[in-house]
Coordinates of C-alpha atoms in Angstrom, one line a residue:
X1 CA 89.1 85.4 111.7
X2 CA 90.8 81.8 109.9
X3 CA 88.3 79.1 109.9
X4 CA 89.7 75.6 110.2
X5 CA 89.4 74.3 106.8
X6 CA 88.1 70.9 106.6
X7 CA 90.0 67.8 105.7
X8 CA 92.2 68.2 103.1
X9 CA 91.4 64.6 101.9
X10 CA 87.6 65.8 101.4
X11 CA 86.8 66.9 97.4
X12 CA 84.5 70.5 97.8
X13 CA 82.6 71.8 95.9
X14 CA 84.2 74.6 95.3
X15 CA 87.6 76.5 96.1
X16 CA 88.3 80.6 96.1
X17 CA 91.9 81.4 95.4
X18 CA 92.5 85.2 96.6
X19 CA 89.7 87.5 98.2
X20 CA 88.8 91.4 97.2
X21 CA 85.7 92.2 96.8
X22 CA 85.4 89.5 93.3
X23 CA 86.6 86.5 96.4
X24 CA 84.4 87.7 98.4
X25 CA 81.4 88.2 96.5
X26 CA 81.5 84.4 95.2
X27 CA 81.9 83.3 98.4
X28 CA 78.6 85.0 99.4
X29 CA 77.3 83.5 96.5
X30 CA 78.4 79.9 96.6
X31 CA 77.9 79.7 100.3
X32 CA 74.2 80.9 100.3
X33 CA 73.9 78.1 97.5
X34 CA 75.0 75.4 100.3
X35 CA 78.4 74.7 97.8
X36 CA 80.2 75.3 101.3
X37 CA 82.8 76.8 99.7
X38 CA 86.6 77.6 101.0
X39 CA 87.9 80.3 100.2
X40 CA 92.2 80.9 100.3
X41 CA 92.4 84.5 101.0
X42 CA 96.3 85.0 101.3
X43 CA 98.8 86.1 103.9
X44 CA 99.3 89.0 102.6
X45 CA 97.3 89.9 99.8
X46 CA 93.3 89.2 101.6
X47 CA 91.3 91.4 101.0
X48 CA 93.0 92.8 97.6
X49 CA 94.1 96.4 96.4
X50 CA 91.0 97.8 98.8
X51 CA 93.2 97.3 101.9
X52 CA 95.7 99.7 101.3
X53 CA 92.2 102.2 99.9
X54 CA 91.6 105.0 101.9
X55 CA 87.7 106.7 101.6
X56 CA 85.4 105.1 98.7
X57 CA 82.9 107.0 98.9
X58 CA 81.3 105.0 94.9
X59 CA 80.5 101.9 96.4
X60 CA 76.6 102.0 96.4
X61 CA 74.7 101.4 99.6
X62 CA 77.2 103.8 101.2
X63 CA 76.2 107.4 101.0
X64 CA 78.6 108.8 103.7
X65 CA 81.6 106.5 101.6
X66 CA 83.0 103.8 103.9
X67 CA 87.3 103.1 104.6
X68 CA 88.2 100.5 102.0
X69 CA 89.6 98.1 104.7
X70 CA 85.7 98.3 106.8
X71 CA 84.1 97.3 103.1
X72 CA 86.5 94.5 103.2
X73 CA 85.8 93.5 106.8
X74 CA 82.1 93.6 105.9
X75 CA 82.4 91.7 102.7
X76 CA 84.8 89.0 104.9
X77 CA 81.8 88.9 107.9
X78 CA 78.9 88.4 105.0
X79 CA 80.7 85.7 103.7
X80 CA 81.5 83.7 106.7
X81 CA 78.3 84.1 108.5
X82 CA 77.0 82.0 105.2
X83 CA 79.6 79.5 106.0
X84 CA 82.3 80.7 103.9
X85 CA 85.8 78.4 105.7
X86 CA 88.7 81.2 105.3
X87 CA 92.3 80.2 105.0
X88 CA 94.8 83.2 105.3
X89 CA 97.5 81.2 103.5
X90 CA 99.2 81.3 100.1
X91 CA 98.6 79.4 97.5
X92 CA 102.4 77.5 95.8
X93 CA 100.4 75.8 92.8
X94 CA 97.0 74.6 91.0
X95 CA 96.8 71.3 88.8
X96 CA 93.6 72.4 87.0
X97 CA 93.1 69.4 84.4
X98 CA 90.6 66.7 85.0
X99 CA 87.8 66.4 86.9
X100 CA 89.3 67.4 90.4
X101 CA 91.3 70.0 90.5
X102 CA 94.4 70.4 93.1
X103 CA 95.1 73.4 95.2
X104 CA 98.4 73.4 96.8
X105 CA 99.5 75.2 100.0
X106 CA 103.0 76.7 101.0
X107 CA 103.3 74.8 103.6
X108 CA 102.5 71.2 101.2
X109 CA 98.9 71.0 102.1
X110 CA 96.9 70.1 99.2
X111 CA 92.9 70.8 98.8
X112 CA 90.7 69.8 96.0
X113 CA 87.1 70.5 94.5
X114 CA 85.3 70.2 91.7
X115 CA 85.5 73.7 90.4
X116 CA 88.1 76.4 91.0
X117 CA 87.7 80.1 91.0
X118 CA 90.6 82.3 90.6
X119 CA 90.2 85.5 91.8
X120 CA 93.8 87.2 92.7
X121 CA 93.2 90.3 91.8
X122 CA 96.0 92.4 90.4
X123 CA 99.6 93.5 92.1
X124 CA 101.0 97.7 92.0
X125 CA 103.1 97.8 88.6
X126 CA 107.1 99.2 89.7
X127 CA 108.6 101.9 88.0
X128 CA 111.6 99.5 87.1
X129 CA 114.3 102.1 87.2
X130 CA 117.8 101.9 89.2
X131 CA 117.3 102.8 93.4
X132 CA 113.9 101.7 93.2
X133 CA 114.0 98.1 94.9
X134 CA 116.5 98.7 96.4
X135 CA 115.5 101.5 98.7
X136 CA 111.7 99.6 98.9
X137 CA 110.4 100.7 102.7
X138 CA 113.4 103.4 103.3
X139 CA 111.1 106.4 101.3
X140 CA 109.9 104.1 98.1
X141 CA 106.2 102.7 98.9
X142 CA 102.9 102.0 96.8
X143 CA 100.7 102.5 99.5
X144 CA 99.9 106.1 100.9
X145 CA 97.9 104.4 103.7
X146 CA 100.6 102.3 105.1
X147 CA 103.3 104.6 105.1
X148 CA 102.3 108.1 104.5
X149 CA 102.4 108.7 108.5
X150 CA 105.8 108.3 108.3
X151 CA 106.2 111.0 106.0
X152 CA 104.7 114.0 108.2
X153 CA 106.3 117.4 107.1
X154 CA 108.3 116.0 104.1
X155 CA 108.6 116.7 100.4
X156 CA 107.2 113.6 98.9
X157 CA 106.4 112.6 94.7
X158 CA 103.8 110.5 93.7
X159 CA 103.9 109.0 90.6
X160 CA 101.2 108.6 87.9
X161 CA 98.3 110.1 86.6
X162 CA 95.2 108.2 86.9
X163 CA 92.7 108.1 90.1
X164 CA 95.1 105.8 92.6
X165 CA 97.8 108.4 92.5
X166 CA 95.6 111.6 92.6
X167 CA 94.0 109.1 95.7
X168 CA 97.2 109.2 96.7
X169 CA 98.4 112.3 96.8
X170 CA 95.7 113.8 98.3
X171 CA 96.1 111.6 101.3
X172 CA 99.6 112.6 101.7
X173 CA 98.8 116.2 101.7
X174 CA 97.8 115.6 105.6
X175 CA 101.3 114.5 106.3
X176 CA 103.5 116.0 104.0
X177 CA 104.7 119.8 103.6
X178 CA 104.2 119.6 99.8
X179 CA 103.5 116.7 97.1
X180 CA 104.4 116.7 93.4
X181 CA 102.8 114.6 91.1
X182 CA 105.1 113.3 88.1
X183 CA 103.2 112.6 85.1
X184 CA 104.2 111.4 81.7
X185 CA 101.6 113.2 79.9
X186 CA 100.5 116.5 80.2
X187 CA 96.8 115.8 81.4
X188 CA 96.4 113.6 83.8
X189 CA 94.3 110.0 83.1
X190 CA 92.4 110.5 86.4
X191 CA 88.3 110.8 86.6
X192 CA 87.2 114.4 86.6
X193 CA 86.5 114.7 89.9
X194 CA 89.8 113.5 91.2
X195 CA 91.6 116.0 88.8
X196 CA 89.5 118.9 90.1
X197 CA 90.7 117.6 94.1
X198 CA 94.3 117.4 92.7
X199 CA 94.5 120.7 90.5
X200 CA 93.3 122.7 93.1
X201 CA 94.9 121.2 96.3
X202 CA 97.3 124.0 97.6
X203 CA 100.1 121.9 99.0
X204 CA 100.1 119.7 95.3
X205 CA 102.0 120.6 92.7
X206 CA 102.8 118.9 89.0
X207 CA 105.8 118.3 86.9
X208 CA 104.4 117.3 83.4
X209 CA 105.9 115.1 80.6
X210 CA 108.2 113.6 83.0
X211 CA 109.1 109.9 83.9
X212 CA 111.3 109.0 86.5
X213 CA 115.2 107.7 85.2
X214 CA 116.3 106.6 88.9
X215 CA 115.7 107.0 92.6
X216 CA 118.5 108.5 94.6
X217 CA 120.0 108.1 97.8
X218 CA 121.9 105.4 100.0
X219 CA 120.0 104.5 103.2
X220 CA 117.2 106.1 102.3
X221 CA 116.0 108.2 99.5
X222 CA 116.5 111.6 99.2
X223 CA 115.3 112.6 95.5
X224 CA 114.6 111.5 92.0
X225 CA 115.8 111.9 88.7
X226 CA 113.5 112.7 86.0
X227 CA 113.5 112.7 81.9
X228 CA 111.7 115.4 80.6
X229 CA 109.6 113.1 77.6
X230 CA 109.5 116.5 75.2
X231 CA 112.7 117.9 75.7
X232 CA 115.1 115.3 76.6
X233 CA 116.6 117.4 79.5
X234 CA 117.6 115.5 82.7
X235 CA 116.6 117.4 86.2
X236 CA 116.7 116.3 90.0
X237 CA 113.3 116.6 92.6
X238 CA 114.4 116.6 96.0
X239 CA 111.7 114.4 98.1
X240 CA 112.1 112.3 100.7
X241 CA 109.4 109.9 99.9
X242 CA 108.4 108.2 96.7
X243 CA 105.0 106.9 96.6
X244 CA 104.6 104.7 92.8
X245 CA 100.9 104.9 91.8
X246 CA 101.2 103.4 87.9
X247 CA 98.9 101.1 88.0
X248 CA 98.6 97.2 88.4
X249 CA 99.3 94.0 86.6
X250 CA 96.7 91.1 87.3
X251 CA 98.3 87.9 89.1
X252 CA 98.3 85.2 87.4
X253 CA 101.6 83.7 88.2
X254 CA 99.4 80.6 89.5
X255 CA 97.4 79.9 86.1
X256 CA 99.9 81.6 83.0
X257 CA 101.0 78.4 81.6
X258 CA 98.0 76.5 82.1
X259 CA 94.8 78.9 81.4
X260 CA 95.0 80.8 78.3
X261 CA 95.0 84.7 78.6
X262 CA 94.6 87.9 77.1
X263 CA 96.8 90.1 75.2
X264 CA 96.5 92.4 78.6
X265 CA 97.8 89.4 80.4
X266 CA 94.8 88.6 81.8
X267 CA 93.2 85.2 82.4
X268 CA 90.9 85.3 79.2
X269 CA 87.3 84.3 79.8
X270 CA 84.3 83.3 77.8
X271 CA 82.4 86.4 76.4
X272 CA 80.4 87.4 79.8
X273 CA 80.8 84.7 81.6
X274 CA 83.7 83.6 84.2
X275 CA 84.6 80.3 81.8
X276 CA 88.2 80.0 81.7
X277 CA 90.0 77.8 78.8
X278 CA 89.7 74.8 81.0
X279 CA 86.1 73.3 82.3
X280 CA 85.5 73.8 86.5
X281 CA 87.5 76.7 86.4
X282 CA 86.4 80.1 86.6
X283 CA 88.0 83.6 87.1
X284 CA 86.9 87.1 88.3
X285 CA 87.7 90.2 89.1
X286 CA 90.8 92.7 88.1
X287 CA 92.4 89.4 87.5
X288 CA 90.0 89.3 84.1
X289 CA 89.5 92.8 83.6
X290 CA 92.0 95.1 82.4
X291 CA 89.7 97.9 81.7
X292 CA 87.4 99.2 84.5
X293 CA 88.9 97.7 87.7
X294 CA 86.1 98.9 90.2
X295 CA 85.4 97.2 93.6
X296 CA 81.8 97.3 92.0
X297 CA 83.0 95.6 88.6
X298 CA 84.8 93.2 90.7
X299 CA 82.1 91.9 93.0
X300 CA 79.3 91.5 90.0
X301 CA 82.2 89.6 88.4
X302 CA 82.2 87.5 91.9
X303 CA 78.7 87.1 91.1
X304 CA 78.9 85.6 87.8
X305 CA 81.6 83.6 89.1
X306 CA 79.4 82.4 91.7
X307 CA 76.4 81.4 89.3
X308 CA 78.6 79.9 86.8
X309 CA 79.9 77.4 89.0
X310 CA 76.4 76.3 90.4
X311 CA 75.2 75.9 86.9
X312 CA 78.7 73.5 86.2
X313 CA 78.1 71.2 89.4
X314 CA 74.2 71.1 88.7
X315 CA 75.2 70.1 84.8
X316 CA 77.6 67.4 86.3
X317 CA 75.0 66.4 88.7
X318 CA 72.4 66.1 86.2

């Protein structure tokens, strides 16, 4: 549900740029704290990577695991019943510096507030090769969920070796006739637990020290090339689906030339805290954190967003 934001001419407290479970989190936080915050959720993107997450079954309070997209509706109902305002529109740009900060719509709109939190999340990393854009949504997809229906009986790859693409590929083993898992190493990077679901599903199978070289086909794909990384030697995989699980990059499009970041690209923060380079502007979630990337890291990163901030206004109120 959008809530009608208030005036743009009005200076809050406090804005949320993107959602996920970090979004969400310090919206709880900063509503309960009467900062009446608004929150910018995205057209797209709301709700972050969790949308397109089959079963978590690690999120605590859930013993029976719970659909990514129902945690997210939950997290989006907690907030707004605290008097969260939710706008499901995009962000264009952010003029951080000075004591009121500028948040800038698609359509022109323009909001400000005292304090900022960023919290974008991260965006699936593409494998970059020749066929791959181009045959995007005709057998190439990142999201198992979304698509993998439309693969029933089908040979399909999935790319990667870490717990997204062994997610992944075990969710396309109730559509597809087979999956194959390509994988530039020869263990995979995946939790234990994932690895034991993967190694000894029947209908997956693995090509090891591999990396795709290009996708094939003309309207829609109809294998891959792959490398082999140890012996040089070229091969073709006939699948009709390509499903790139490689991992992420954080979005910061919105704050890289004005907030300092990491070496990993993401927006660098102050020790444990959610203090970006510039005062009134905070950041959590995968957006900051190149390392675990848990919905559970992510919303006690909300969290500390959340506090920081009320400690900042109280300081500029004292």
């Amino acid at each position: 549900m959008t809530t009608q934001a208030t005036p743009a001419g009005d200076v809050r407290d406090v804005i949320i740029v993107g959602s996920g479970p970090a979004g969400y989190t310090a919206a709880i936080y900063t509503a309960r704290a009467d900062l009446k915050p608004l929150m910018i959720a995205g057209s797209v993107t709301a709700g972050g990577e969790l949308m397109n997450t089959t079963d978590v079954e690690n999120f605590p309070g859930f013993p029976d695991g719970i659909m990514g997209p129902d945690l997210m509706e939950n997290f989006g109902k907690q907030a707004e019943r605290f008097g969260t305002e939710v706008m499901y529109d995009d962000v264009a740009s952010l003029s951080l510096d000075g004591a009121v900060k500028t948040v800038t719509l698609a359509d022109g709109q323009e909001f400000k507030a005292r304090s900022i939190i960023i919290s974008t999340g991260s965006a699936y990393r593409e494998l970059g090769v020749d066929g791959e854009k181009r045959l995007v949504g005709h057998g190439v997809s990142s999201c198992a969920t979304c698509d993998g229906f439309f693969f029933k009986g089908q040979e399909i790859a999935v790319i990667g070796g870490g717990d997204s693409a062994m997610e992944e590929a075990i969710f396309l083993t109730k559509f597809a006739e087979s999956v194959t898992v390509v994988h530039r190493r020869d263990t995979l990077r995946a939790s234990k637990i994932m690895q034991e679901r993967a190694l000894n599903h029947p209908k997956i199978k693995f090509v090891w020290n591999s990396e795709v070289a290009s996708v094939e086909g003309d309207a829609k794909v109809t294998g891959v090339t792959l490398n082999n990384l140890v012996t040089g030697e070229k091969s073709k995989l006939a699948v009709t689906g390509v499903f790139v699980a490689i991992g992420n990059d954080p979005r910061v499009d919105l704050v890289k030339d004005s907030l300092q970041l990491t070496a990993a690209g993401t927006i660098a923060v102050d020790g444990r805290t959610s203090k970006t380079s510039i005062p009134g502007v905070f950041a959590a979630g995968d957006v900051i954190d190149p390392t675990y990337r848990q919905a559970i890291t992510a919303s006690g990163s909300g969290c500390v967003a959340a506090l920081d901030v009320e400690h900042y206004l109280s300081e500029l109120d004292s």
